[in-house]
Amino acid sequence: MSEENKNQWVENVDVCIVGAGHAGCEAALASARLGLETVMFTVSVDSIALMPCNPNVGGTSKGHLVREVDALGGEMGKNIDKTFIQSKMLNVSKGPAVHSLRAQADKAEYSRSMRRVLENTENLTIKQAEICKLIIEENQVKGVVTNTGTTYMCKAVVLCTGTYLKARCLCGEAITYTGPSGLQAANNLSQNLIDNGILLRRFKTGTPARMDKRSIDFSKMEEQFGDERIIPFSYSTDPESVQKEQVSCWLTYTNEETHKIIRANLDRSPIYAGIIEGTGPRYCPSIEDKVVKFAEKERHQVFIEPEGLYTNEMYIGGMSSSLPEDVQLKMYRTVPGLENCKIVRNAYAIEYDCLEPNQLLPSLELKKISGLFCAGQFNGSSGYEEAAAQGLIAGINAAMKIKGKDPLVLDRSEAYIGVLIDDLVTKDNREPYRMMTSRAEYRLLLRQDNADLRLRKFGYEVGLVSKEDYEKTLKKQEAIEKEVNRLKSTMVGANKRTQDFLTRHESSLLKTGASLADLMCRPELTYENLAELDDERQNLPYDVLEEVIIQVKYEGYIERQMHQVAQFKKMEKKLIPDDIDYDDVSSLRLEARQKLKQFRPLSVGQASRLSGVTPADISVLLVYLEQLKYRKK
Ligand SMILES: Cc1cc2nc3c(=O)[nH]c(=O)nc-3n(C[C@H](O)[C@H](O)[C@H](O)COP(=O)(O)OP(=O)(O)OC[C@H]3O[C@@H](n4cnc5c(N)ncnc54)[C@H](O)[C@@H]3O)c2cc1C
């Protein structure tokens, strides 16, 4: 922005959302739907809810996040239910904790549909402009300034800048200073944030090439179909409305020829030539990384996914890269089915500025600057779903702040969103953070099927979920409890009818009577086949039944996890005074003292999750806090 800019125009609003990606959209909708006058900025309104990478929403643990966003009153679940082109429940052969929905999206339709919702939301204005500066006075955010010099005074700002801040894209030796998909980068805000004492770092991520489907030979690949019976993401979507024709995806593999070409050209890879400064995601590795780090593997999976119904572009999943174009062509053409492929968009890596998230409170507000919230890839996460989850929480909490209400903070035992945010603000993540079920220690309780039972009440309390939807969930809860209790109290005798049934199902005979619930816990018996012995049975909706079966079959595991959660909550409730002087806690180890002084955790529970703080340090801290209580009396 040139010095002599004379534009003195000032707008007054409640909330400014910087970004219209997956985080920005949820933040803007939450803030506007909670009655706040909201403006959402983006460098290009044509890139609202853009999917610059994989054409799908959900997948293992990410499907859980989408369901949780929906249960709280967010938009992503509804939007993908309207725009998916294939849907599949993953991991159904495994336990319910890892069942996860994934839907292939029509990217262009996904963006158009989200834009329609945003454009027709009251209290919400969309503005194409680059935010170059924040107005901060006495550690309070007051407004933002655009590249044209217009000022928007406001009470809260949510930064959801994704992969755009000081972005640069690398395809071999070719470097362009743009955002994803050739969009304008945002080059001015980073310095302003640094000048205001905000610590930034450099991350990178990458994407594979897109190819013209007419140049692909699908006869050499394995066709991947969607599920016959489609289950929607959103609790508000009528399941019958999503039963539709689906497109296929395709599976093929790299081979030794592919790996040879990559090895021979690593010197031209910006990653291995050390040109890329940013740190990339370990769990979304480029094909170069896979070939180098898993050299023993003879082949790597390659998923060919349609980008949409009205385009010939196909996404080459599993082969993201930043190798030069000529090498990309040679490499891709060794893959069965891609021998004659035509690249529409080259694979590339992108580097960008993002935040050190341990500067954030669990509400996603900056500790040092009141009213400034941050969400999405800017917080060091990776993925549409992770971004949407944070955007929703940040948007809700910006509104709660302005309304003088307590922020919504979900803990690790309540939601994957709680795990995501706690890991971001507490742990020392040195690379883009991607959600995984293994990160959630209470995952048997945090299933994708019960997100509404866990979170609808929070969405209702903050004002995003309607009374009608909340009551629907309460009724569902009631129906589940009623059926579980009925199964537990309905006894079947060790009579001929029962014994014949058990014999036919190769299940051990009864010596005395047993409840239907007891029998259901036998692996060879199911709720379905026990219908024969269950005269009182009613027809129950699919979603109620799903819960009943899980709660009966996994009761023991669930109770054990509930017990662990009770222990966890005890430590979370042990709050640490804001003004604690860790130098006064004499027997703390040096490393722990340094970490505690740097992070200043809110509770003993959060302190226990800091790397470098041991259980012994926590015992020392607990004793000190007890003594402090008496000192203050
Ligand atoms: C090349 C590439 C590859 C990726 N690969 C993967 C992957 O393999 N796996 C994965 O999980 N995720 C991947 N992602 C990440 C995924 O796209 C993001 O996680 C997701 O889009 C993040 O959403 P967001 O809302 O945080 O940010 P974005 O979707 O990046 O949106 C940011 C928004 O902020 C706006 N903006 C930024 N700065 C300003 C400013 N100063 N003023 C005004 N507007 C501004 C932009 O216009 C845009 O609307 C990749 C992304 C890219 C670009």
XYZ file of C-alpha atoms and ligand atoms in Angstrom:
686
model
C 0.000 0.000 0.000
C 1.673 3.202 -1.121
C 2.376 5.857 1.551
C 0.412 8.630 -0.155
C -2.888 6.683 -0.125
C -5.526 9.317 0.743
C -8.401 6.882 1.234
C -9.768 7.855 4.679
C -12.970 5.788 4.329
C -13.935 4.097 7.597
C -16.547 1.368 8.116
C -17.758 0.234 11.548
C -18.698 -3.393 12.068
C -18.583 -5.968 14.878
C -16.349 -8.697 13.460
C -13.829 -8.871 10.610
C -13.009 -12.310 9.233
C -9.780 -12.360 7.219
C -10.180 -15.311 4.862
C -12.946 -17.139 2.970
C -11.417 -20.597 3.024
C -12.829 -23.474 5.088
C -12.002 -21.710 8.349
C -13.173 -18.249 7.243
C -16.519 -19.507 5.952
C -17.416 -21.233 9.245
C -16.158 -18.279 11.326
C -18.147 -15.764 9.273
C -21.357 -17.797 9.326
C -21.098 -18.394 13.094
C -20.471 -14.737 13.876
C -23.235 -13.459 11.557
C -25.748 -16.114 12.665
C -25.118 -15.067 16.267
C -26.269 -11.579 15.283
C -22.947 -9.783 14.831
C -22.403 -7.413 11.905
C -19.665 -9.349 10.093
C -17.430 -8.691 7.094
C -15.496 -11.564 5.464
C -12.444 -10.603 3.379
C -10.765 -12.644 0.659
C -8.266 -11.848 -2.072
C -10.727 -13.380 -4.534
C -14.457 -13.972 -4.063
C -14.194 -16.580 -6.846
C -12.117 -18.718 -4.426
C -14.638 -18.966 -1.585
C -14.346 -22.408 0.050
C -11.765 -23.362 -2.540
C -10.401 -26.916 -2.318
C -6.829 -26.386 -3.544
C -5.871 -29.973 -2.873
C -7.762 -33.284 -2.499
C -11.355 -33.307 -3.865
C -12.868 -34.883 -0.805
C -14.228 -34.083 2.636
C -13.895 -36.410 5.600
C -11.946 -39.649 5.927
C -10.439 -41.225 9.050
C -10.827 -38.771 11.997
C -11.589 -35.922 9.539
C -15.097 -37.338 9.139
C -15.444 -37.019 12.930
C -14.530 -33.329 12.719
C -17.137 -32.685 10.016
C -19.838 -34.373 12.104
C -18.810 -32.329 15.157
C -18.875 -29.075 13.150
C -22.373 -30.010 12.000
C -23.573 -30.928 15.505
C -22.439 -27.502 16.760
C -24.337 -25.687 13.993
C -21.597 -25.330 11.355
C -22.041 -25.549 7.583
C -19.462 -27.981 6.110
C -21.542 -31.127 6.632
C -24.633 -29.679 4.975
C -22.547 -28.298 2.113
C -20.864 -31.590 1.248
C -24.236 -33.417 1.478
C -25.424 -31.080 -1.296
C -22.326 -31.371 -3.483
C -20.805 -34.840 -3.082
C -20.342 -37.135 -6.092
C -19.291 -40.285 -4.200
C -19.643 -41.321 -0.561
C -18.109 -44.108 1.465
C -18.025 -45.124 5.161
C -14.405 -46.107 5.819
C -13.056 -48.725 8.249
C -16.425 -50.519 8.677
C -14.519 -53.778 9.242
C -12.934 -52.200 12.320
C -14.444 -50.923 15.601
C -16.962 -48.037 15.673
C -14.331 -45.617 17.025
C -12.630 -45.479 13.613
C -15.656 -45.665 11.321
C -15.358 -42.487 9.245
C -17.379 -41.029 6.428
C -15.581 -39.647 3.361
C -17.268 -37.993 0.401
C -15.783 -37.008 -2.955
C -16.815 -33.451 -3.713
C -17.612 -31.620 -6.924
C -15.121 -28.866 -6.051
C -16.672 -26.123 -8.166
C -20.171 -26.929 -6.894
C -18.892 -27.088 -3.290
C -17.523 -23.556 -3.620
C -20.628 -22.243 -5.417
C -22.975 -23.791 -2.862
C -21.037 -22.373 0.130
C -20.974 -18.962 -1.569
C -24.750 -19.083 -2.001
C -25.190 -19.759 1.725
C -22.758 -16.939 2.668
C -24.286 -14.421 0.253
C -27.741 -15.071 1.716
C -26.805 -14.897 5.380
C -28.085 -11.895 7.321
C -25.494 -9.617 8.980
C -22.791 -10.923 6.609
C -20.937 -8.933 3.958
C -18.329 -10.423 1.612
C -15.514 -8.122 0.500
C -12.777 -8.801 -2.038
C -9.767 -7.024 -0.559
C -6.373 -7.890 0.890
C -5.992 -7.041 4.572
C -2.585 -5.463 4.965
C -2.666 -4.199 8.535
C -4.359 -4.710 11.885
C -5.144 -1.739 14.113
C -4.039 -2.699 17.635
C -4.129 -0.302 20.611
C -3.085 -1.276 24.142
C -3.163 -4.976 23.300
C -6.711 -4.735 21.980
C -7.566 -5.226 18.312
C -9.565 -2.284 16.941
C -9.766 -2.850 13.213
C -8.208 -3.806 9.882
C -6.943 -1.847 6.866
C -7.306 -3.064 3.276
C -4.886 -2.742 0.351
C -6.956 0.218 -0.906
C -6.576 1.993 2.442
C -10.154 1.506 3.656
C -10.388 0.994 7.414
C -12.872 -1.369 9.078
C -13.168 -0.601 12.780
C -14.423 -3.598 14.740
C -14.540 -5.321 18.134
C -12.965 -8.627 17.071
C -10.913 -10.027 14.198
C -10.525 -13.670 13.144
C -7.417 -14.425 11.077
C -7.965 -17.384 8.717
C -5.330 -16.633 6.085
C -4.523 -20.258 5.219
C -1.686 -20.769 2.763
C -1.656 -17.165 1.411
C 0.651 -15.118 3.694
C 3.903 -14.481 1.846
C 3.054 -17.560 -0.240
C 5.357 -18.898 -2.920
C 4.765 -21.890 -5.173
C 7.567 -24.188 -6.331
C 7.560 -26.523 -9.323
C 11.178 -27.538 -9.771
C 13.237 -24.476 -10.635
C 10.067 -22.490 -11.419
C 9.042 -20.317 -8.433
C 5.981 -18.053 -8.478
C 5.007 -15.669 -5.676
C 1.342 -16.551 -5.733
C -1.177 -18.265 -3.469
C -2.673 -21.658 -4.367
C -3.973 -22.304 -7.895
C -2.294 -19.129 -9.173
C -4.348 -16.830 -6.927
C -2.833 -13.619 -5.557
C -0.690 -14.083 -2.450
C -1.136 -11.828 0.604
C 2.271 -10.233 1.077
C 1.690 -7.353 3.485
C 0.061 -8.645 6.665
C 2.943 -10.854 7.919
C 5.255 -7.924 8.672
C 2.471 -6.078 10.483
C 1.824 -9.135 12.672
C 5.543 -9.474 13.432
C 5.699 -5.740 14.295
C 2.930 -6.411 16.823
C 4.998 -9.093 18.542
C 3.242 -12.083 16.976
C 5.581 -15.018 16.251
C 5.230 -16.527 12.774
C 6.913 -19.516 11.154
C 7.147 -21.004 7.680
C 5.302 -24.162 6.685
C 4.825 -25.896 3.375
C 2.482 -28.358 1.797
C 2.145 -29.820 -1.667
C -0.380 -31.068 -4.166
C -0.274 -33.536 -7.097
C -0.917 -32.832 -10.769
C -4.375 -32.720 -12.292
C -4.815 -34.604 -15.550
C -7.230 -34.686 -18.480
C -9.347 -37.846 -17.992
C -9.465 -38.417 -21.784
C -5.701 -39.150 -21.575
C -6.084 -41.807 -18.837
C -6.520 -45.540 -19.494
C -8.832 -46.687 -16.692
C -8.800 -50.299 -17.932
C -5.407 -50.650 -16.193
C -6.778 -49.552 -12.823
C -9.044 -50.921 -10.062
C -12.406 -49.168 -9.936
C -13.412 -47.886 -6.488
C -17.134 -47.558 -5.848
C -19.109 -45.571 -3.311
C -21.459 -47.188 -0.761
C -24.809 -48.510 -1.954
C -26.696 -46.926 0.938
C -25.378 -43.393 1.449
C -25.178 -41.921 4.935
C -25.248 -38.113 5.063
C -22.720 -36.057 7.013
C -25.268 -33.644 8.427
C -27.774 -34.502 11.151
C -30.096 -32.055 9.394
C -29.946 -33.818 6.022
C -32.793 -36.185 5.140
C -31.028 -39.516 4.398
C -33.385 -40.208 1.488
C -32.316 -36.958 -0.198
C -28.724 -38.179 -0.676
C -29.446 -41.518 -2.321
C -28.181 -40.788 -5.844
C -25.993 -42.055 -8.671
C -22.258 -41.804 -7.874
C -19.043 -41.534 -9.861
C -16.089 -43.905 -9.411
C -12.527 -43.376 -8.276
C -9.646 -45.519 -9.485
C -6.653 -47.211 -7.884
C -3.276 -47.787 -9.524
C 0.295 -47.929 -8.238
C 3.736 -46.466 -8.782
C 6.532 -48.935 -9.620
C 10.309 -49.261 -9.621
C 10.498 -47.268 -12.876
C 8.673 -44.368 -11.197
C 10.990 -44.543 -8.182
C 14.117 -44.639 -10.383
C 13.108 -41.402 -12.175
C 12.434 -39.679 -8.856
C 15.752 -40.805 -7.322
C 17.611 -39.661 -10.431
C 16.165 -36.150 -10.154
C 16.174 -35.450 -6.412
C 18.774 -32.718 -7.024
C 16.098 -30.834 -8.970
C 13.516 -31.214 -6.187
C 13.194 -27.902 -4.246
C 12.666 -30.030 -1.107
C 15.903 -32.022 -1.485
C 17.850 -29.148 -3.022
C 17.105 -27.196 0.157
C 15.286 -24.381 -1.681
C 12.122 -24.949 0.297
C 12.445 -23.396 3.782
C 9.033 -24.385 5.145
C 8.351 -27.612 7.064
C 5.978 -30.055 5.395
C 3.359 -32.492 6.784
C 4.833 -35.919 7.715
C 1.411 -37.551 7.279
C 0.812 -36.116 3.790
C 4.238 -36.780 2.274
C 5.199 -35.895 -1.307
C 6.008 -38.808 -3.618
C 9.677 -37.790 -3.359
C 9.507 -38.198 0.426
C 7.760 -41.566 0.110
C 10.425 -42.929 -2.282
C 13.284 -41.678 -0.079
C 11.807 -42.498 3.336
C 10.174 -45.834 2.416
C 12.815 -47.038 -0.054
C 11.966 -50.667 0.700
C 8.426 -50.258 -0.633
C 8.099 -51.585 -4.206
C 5.017 -49.521 -4.975
C 2.841 -46.737 -3.559
C -0.947 -46.408 -4.005
C -2.197 -43.775 -6.445
C -5.879 -42.787 -6.260
C -7.350 -41.153 -9.377
C -10.267 -38.965 -8.225
C -12.652 -36.817 -10.307
C -12.511 -33.105 -9.454
C -16.154 -32.695 -10.381
C -19.023 -33.702 -12.688
C -18.560 -30.868 -15.202
C -14.798 -31.101 -15.728
C -12.362 -33.640 -17.186
C -9.787 -32.820 -14.519
C -8.679 -35.816 -12.446
C -6.751 -35.520 -9.148
C -3.729 -37.862 -8.847
C -3.933 -38.647 -5.119
C -0.792 -39.951 -3.433
C 1.644 -38.322 -5.858
C 1.973 -34.719 -4.676
C 5.318 -33.321 -5.788
C 7.400 -30.219 -6.467
C 9.660 -31.827 -9.070
C 10.117 -29.920 -12.376
C 7.425 -30.341 -15.046
C 9.570 -32.448 -17.388
C 10.362 -34.875 -14.540
C 6.697 -34.922 -13.488
C 5.651 -36.006 -16.988
C 8.247 -38.792 -17.068
C 7.347 -39.897 -13.540
C 3.555 -39.936 -13.983
C 3.801 -41.731 -17.354
C 5.392 -44.762 -15.687
C 2.198 -45.369 -13.688
C -0.158 -48.023 -15.204
C -3.015 -46.140 -16.930
C -1.133 -42.840 -17.084
C 1.213 -43.776 -19.908
C -0.252 -41.087 -22.201
C -1.421 -38.668 -19.534
C -1.833 -34.976 -20.261
C -1.217 -32.678 -17.290
C -3.752 -29.858 -16.910
C -2.183 -28.435 -13.728
C 1.347 -29.262 -12.594
C 2.037 -30.609 -9.149
C 3.625 -28.003 -6.897
C 4.599 -27.184 -3.333
C 3.530 -24.024 -1.542
C 5.270 -22.264 1.326
C 3.495 -19.766 3.536
C 3.674 -17.881 6.833
C 1.638 -19.202 9.738
C 1.333 -18.724 13.473
C 3.144 -20.347 16.391
C -0.138 -21.545 17.944
C 1.079 -21.785 21.535
C 0.458 -18.019 21.586
C -3.247 -18.929 21.653
C -5.717 -19.629 24.444
C -7.944 -22.733 24.029
C -10.642 -20.278 22.867
C -8.308 -19.518 19.894
C -7.869 -15.924 21.077
C -4.302 -14.598 21.153
C -3.019 -14.466 24.742
C -1.345 -11.108 24.135
C -3.943 -9.298 21.990
C -7.531 -9.191 23.151
C -10.198 -9.713 20.505
C -7.779 -11.225 17.967
C -8.693 -14.838 17.134
C -6.932 -17.242 14.718
C -8.103 -20.368 12.884
C -7.295 -22.919 10.210
C -4.074 -23.537 8.319
C -2.797 -20.235 9.744
C -2.692 -22.027 13.142
C -0.379 -24.685 11.733
C -2.961 -27.361 10.947
C -3.502 -29.040 7.589
C -6.797 -30.020 6.037
C -10.192 -28.582 5.165
C -11.873 -30.284 8.117
C -9.316 -29.141 10.690
C -9.704 -25.612 9.302
C -13.509 -25.649 9.406
C -13.527 -26.893 13.009
C -11.226 -24.116 14.199
C -13.042 -21.479 12.141
C -16.343 -22.393 13.781
C -14.904 -22.216 17.303
C -13.078 -18.932 16.598
C -16.209 -17.385 15.058
C -18.356 -18.470 18.015
C -15.809 -17.156 20.520
C -15.389 -13.810 18.773
C -19.151 -13.425 19.141
C -19.132 -14.651 22.748
C -16.374 -12.147 23.542
C -18.355 -9.227 22.122
C -21.492 -10.406 23.952
C -19.515 -10.650 27.210
C -20.198 -14.384 27.472
C -17.797 -17.244 28.312
C -16.001 -18.770 25.329
C -16.863 -22.251 24.055
C -13.895 -24.486 24.921
C -14.306 -28.217 24.271
C -11.857 -30.487 26.089
C -10.153 -33.688 24.887
C -12.874 -35.908 26.360
C -15.718 -34.058 24.653
C -14.671 -33.752 21.004
C -12.002 -34.265 18.339
C -12.222 -30.483 18.030
C -11.062 -30.373 21.681
C -8.132 -32.676 20.886
C -7.242 -30.640 17.776
C -7.182 -27.266 19.520
C -5.533 -28.548 22.714
C -2.764 -30.208 20.680
C -2.242 -27.022 18.647
C -2.057 -24.628 21.613
C -0.278 -26.957 24.057
C 2.034 -29.241 22.108
C 5.226 -28.336 20.283
C 4.146 -29.122 16.697
C 7.061 -28.669 14.319
C 5.046 -29.508 11.161
C 1.519 -29.009 9.760
C -0.869 -30.754 12.163
C -3.228 -33.309 10.656
C -5.925 -34.965 12.761
C -5.724 -38.757 13.320
C -7.827 -41.097 15.495
C -4.668 -42.131 17.350
C -4.372 -38.574 18.710
C -7.676 -38.939 20.600
C -7.112 -40.947 23.764
C -10.871 -41.113 24.432
C -11.752 -42.076 20.833
C -14.191 -44.807 21.843
C -16.391 -42.032 23.291
C -15.689 -39.551 20.462
C -17.224 -41.534 17.626
C -18.521 -39.967 14.399
C -21.942 -41.507 15.055
C -22.571 -39.759 18.404
C -21.310 -36.233 17.694
C -24.840 -34.879 18.027
C -25.378 -36.548 21.419
C -22.082 -35.051 22.625
C -22.245 -31.552 21.139
C -25.753 -30.404 20.159
C -26.256 -28.938 23.638
C -23.172 -26.701 23.224
C -24.417 -25.535 19.815
C -27.832 -24.828 21.333
C -26.368 -22.972 24.338
C -24.252 -20.630 22.168
C -27.270 -20.005 19.922
C -26.263 -21.739 16.675
C -28.486 -24.816 16.966
C -32.258 -24.307 16.904
C -34.517 -25.440 19.761
C -36.202 -27.821 17.325
C -32.911 -29.525 16.335
C -31.813 -29.710 19.965
C -35.088 -31.291 21.037
C -34.778 -33.793 18.189
C -31.433 -34.859 19.688
C -32.893 -35.092 23.188
C -35.659 -37.334 21.819
C -33.035 -39.494 20.077
C -31.115 -39.735 23.355
C -34.312 -40.772 25.148
C -35.099 -43.448 22.536
C -31.576 -44.847 22.824
C -31.687 -45.035 26.618
C -35.162 -46.583 26.528
C -34.072 -49.332 24.120
C -30.796 -50.028 25.940
C -32.697 -50.343 29.228
C -35.294 -52.552 27.558
C -32.605 -54.889 26.198
C -30.993 -55.024 29.634
C -34.252 -55.778 31.427
C -35.762 -58.187 28.889
C -34.860 -61.671 30.029
C -35.061 -64.806 27.910
C -35.295 -68.141 29.654
C -33.039 -71.161 29.117
C -36.010 -72.789 27.393
C -36.259 -74.881 24.175
C -36.989 -71.858 21.980
C -33.872 -70.066 23.206
C -31.629 -73.136 23.155
C -32.747 -73.999 19.569
C -31.991 -70.416 18.532
C -28.550 -70.548 20.189
C -27.757 -73.911 18.624
C -28.637 -72.610 15.169
C -26.307 -69.650 15.754
C -23.542 -71.907 17.129
C -23.684 -70.039 20.425
C -23.258 -71.717 23.794
C -26.461 -72.802 25.513
C -27.823 -70.996 28.565
C -27.814 -72.577 32.032
C -30.134 -69.882 33.423
C -32.046 -66.924 31.979
C -30.114 -64.043 30.347
C -30.964 -60.550 29.186
C -31.110 -59.723 25.498
C -28.268 -57.283 26.165
C -26.094 -60.084 27.604
C -26.757 -62.203 24.533
C -26.029 -59.275 22.207
C -22.508 -59.124 23.634
C -21.771 -62.527 22.144
C -19.825 -61.976 18.882
C -21.950 -64.520 16.977
C -25.225 -62.848 18.038
C -26.520 -59.532 16.793
C -29.391 -57.162 17.492
C -30.766 -58.243 14.101
C -30.764 -62.033 14.655
C -32.011 -61.691 18.254
C -35.263 -60.328 16.814
C -36.391 -63.945 16.850
C -36.393 -64.022 20.659
C -37.507 -60.417 21.140
C -41.288 -60.184 20.994
C -41.573 -56.588 22.268
C -39.234 -55.100 19.694
C -40.199 -51.803 17.983
C -38.941 -50.503 14.630
C -36.230 -47.938 15.465
C -34.585 -45.357 13.192
C -31.132 -46.293 11.803
C -29.263 -43.712 13.855
C -30.915 -44.752 17.153
C -30.207 -48.400 16.430
C -26.569 -47.685 15.616
C -26.121 -46.101 19.065
C -27.997 -48.832 20.914
C -25.855 -51.586 19.401
C -22.588 -49.767 20.185
C -23.625 -48.905 23.743
C -24.625 -52.508 24.493
C -21.778 -54.293 22.714
C -19.005 -51.962 23.938
C -20.439 -51.159 27.376
C -17.406 -52.424 29.289
C -14.891 -50.486 27.192
C -17.044 -47.368 27.280
C -17.343 -47.500 31.089
C -13.588 -47.924 31.439
C -13.017 -44.903 29.218
C -15.601 -42.889 31.148
C -13.593 -43.644 34.286
C -10.400 -42.373 32.614
C -12.273 -39.232 31.577
C -13.296 -38.594 35.194
C -9.599 -38.660 36.163
C -8.744 -36.370 33.249
C -11.440 -33.840 34.161
C -10.172 -33.691 37.748
C -6.777 -32.459 36.470
C -8.394 -30.086 33.966
C -10.330 -28.495 36.823
C -7.147 -27.867 38.821
C -6.582 -24.332 37.547
C -3.211 -22.598 37.850
C -3.308 -18.944 39.035
C -2.503 -16.466 36.199
C 0.153 -14.790 38.328
C 1.984 -17.942 39.437
C 5.757 -17.416 39.788
C 7.376 -20.622 38.594
C 10.734 -19.440 39.978
C 9.116 -19.768 43.407
C 8.384 -23.485 42.863
C 11.757 -24.557 44.199
C 12.023 -28.257 43.303
C 10.893 -27.915 39.710
C 13.429 -29.198 37.128
C 15.003 -26.473 34.951
C 13.482 -27.726 31.666
C 10.002 -27.932 33.200
C 10.349 -24.453 34.734
C 11.339 -23.021 31.346
C 8.430 -24.730 29.538
C 5.875 -23.680 32.181
C 7.108 -20.085 32.102
C 6.967 -20.071 28.268
C 3.534 -21.681 27.839
C 1.858 -20.552 31.123
C -0.721 -23.402 31.017
C -4.228 -22.690 32.394
C -4.615 -25.966 34.319
C -2.550 -28.787 35.812
C -4.062 -30.994 33.121
C -2.727 -28.734 30.345
C 0.639 -28.501 32.151
C 0.842 -32.317 32.164
C 0.608 -32.341 28.350
C 3.508 -29.973 27.782
C 6.555 -31.713 26.300
C 9.425 -31.513 28.807
C 7.097 -31.552 31.846
C 7.176 -34.924 33.621
C 4.670 -36.529 36.022
C 7.226 -35.810 38.771
C 7.107 -32.106 37.878
C 3.318 -32.246 38.026
C 3.437 -33.738 41.545
C 5.772 -30.902 42.596
C 3.364 -28.376 41.077
C 0.328 -29.962 42.782
C 2.031 -29.763 46.193
C 3.009 -26.144 45.553
C -0.561 -25.222 44.565
C -1.898 -26.829 47.779
C 0.633 -24.823 49.853
C -0.292 -21.676 47.940
C -3.945 -22.213 48.970
C -2.974 -22.180 52.673
C -0.587 -19.242 52.196
C -3.453 -17.190 50.766
C -5.822 -18.025 53.667
C -1.054 -26.647 -2.644
C -1.812 -27.112 -1.457
C -1.734 -28.415 -1.070
C -2.405 -28.865 0.043
N -2.286 -30.148 0.405
C -2.990 -30.595 1.458
C -2.919 -31.950 1.825
O -2.234 -32.703 1.177
N -3.632 -32.388 2.889
C -4.401 -31.534 3.592
O -5.001 -31.965 4.547
N -4.496 -30.232 3.280
C -3.791 -29.771 2.219
N -3.862 -28.476 1.877
C -4.445 -27.623 2.817
C -5.828 -27.264 2.685
O -6.059 -26.700 1.526
C -6.052 -26.312 3.741
O -5.912 -27.005 4.905
C -7.366 -25.607 3.822
O -7.710 -25.049 2.616
C -7.197 -24.584 4.890
O -8.295 -23.797 4.989
P -8.140 -22.316 5.568
O -9.502 -21.779 5.618
O -7.337 -22.315 6.792
O -7.271 -21.547 4.488
P -7.418 -21.386 2.939
O -8.340 -22.367 2.365
O -6.022 -21.341 2.432
O -8.114 -19.937 2.759
C -7.467 -18.767 3.139
C -8.330 -17.587 2.769
O -7.736 -16.413 3.295
C -7.761 -15.378 2.331
N -6.669 -14.483 2.699
C -5.416 -14.821 3.087
N -4.706 -13.731 3.451
C -5.551 -12.671 3.291
C -5.422 -11.266 3.498
N -4.305 -10.736 3.986
N -6.486 -10.487 3.217
C -7.650 -11.019 2.750
N -7.841 -12.348 2.534
C -6.807 -13.157 2.810
C -7.668 -16.087 1.018
O -8.202 -15.303 -0.012
C -8.544 -17.333 1.290
O -9.885 -17.016 1.079
C -3.189 -27.989 0.774
C -3.302 -26.653 0.377
C -2.611 -26.223 -0.733
C -2.714 -24.810 -1.133
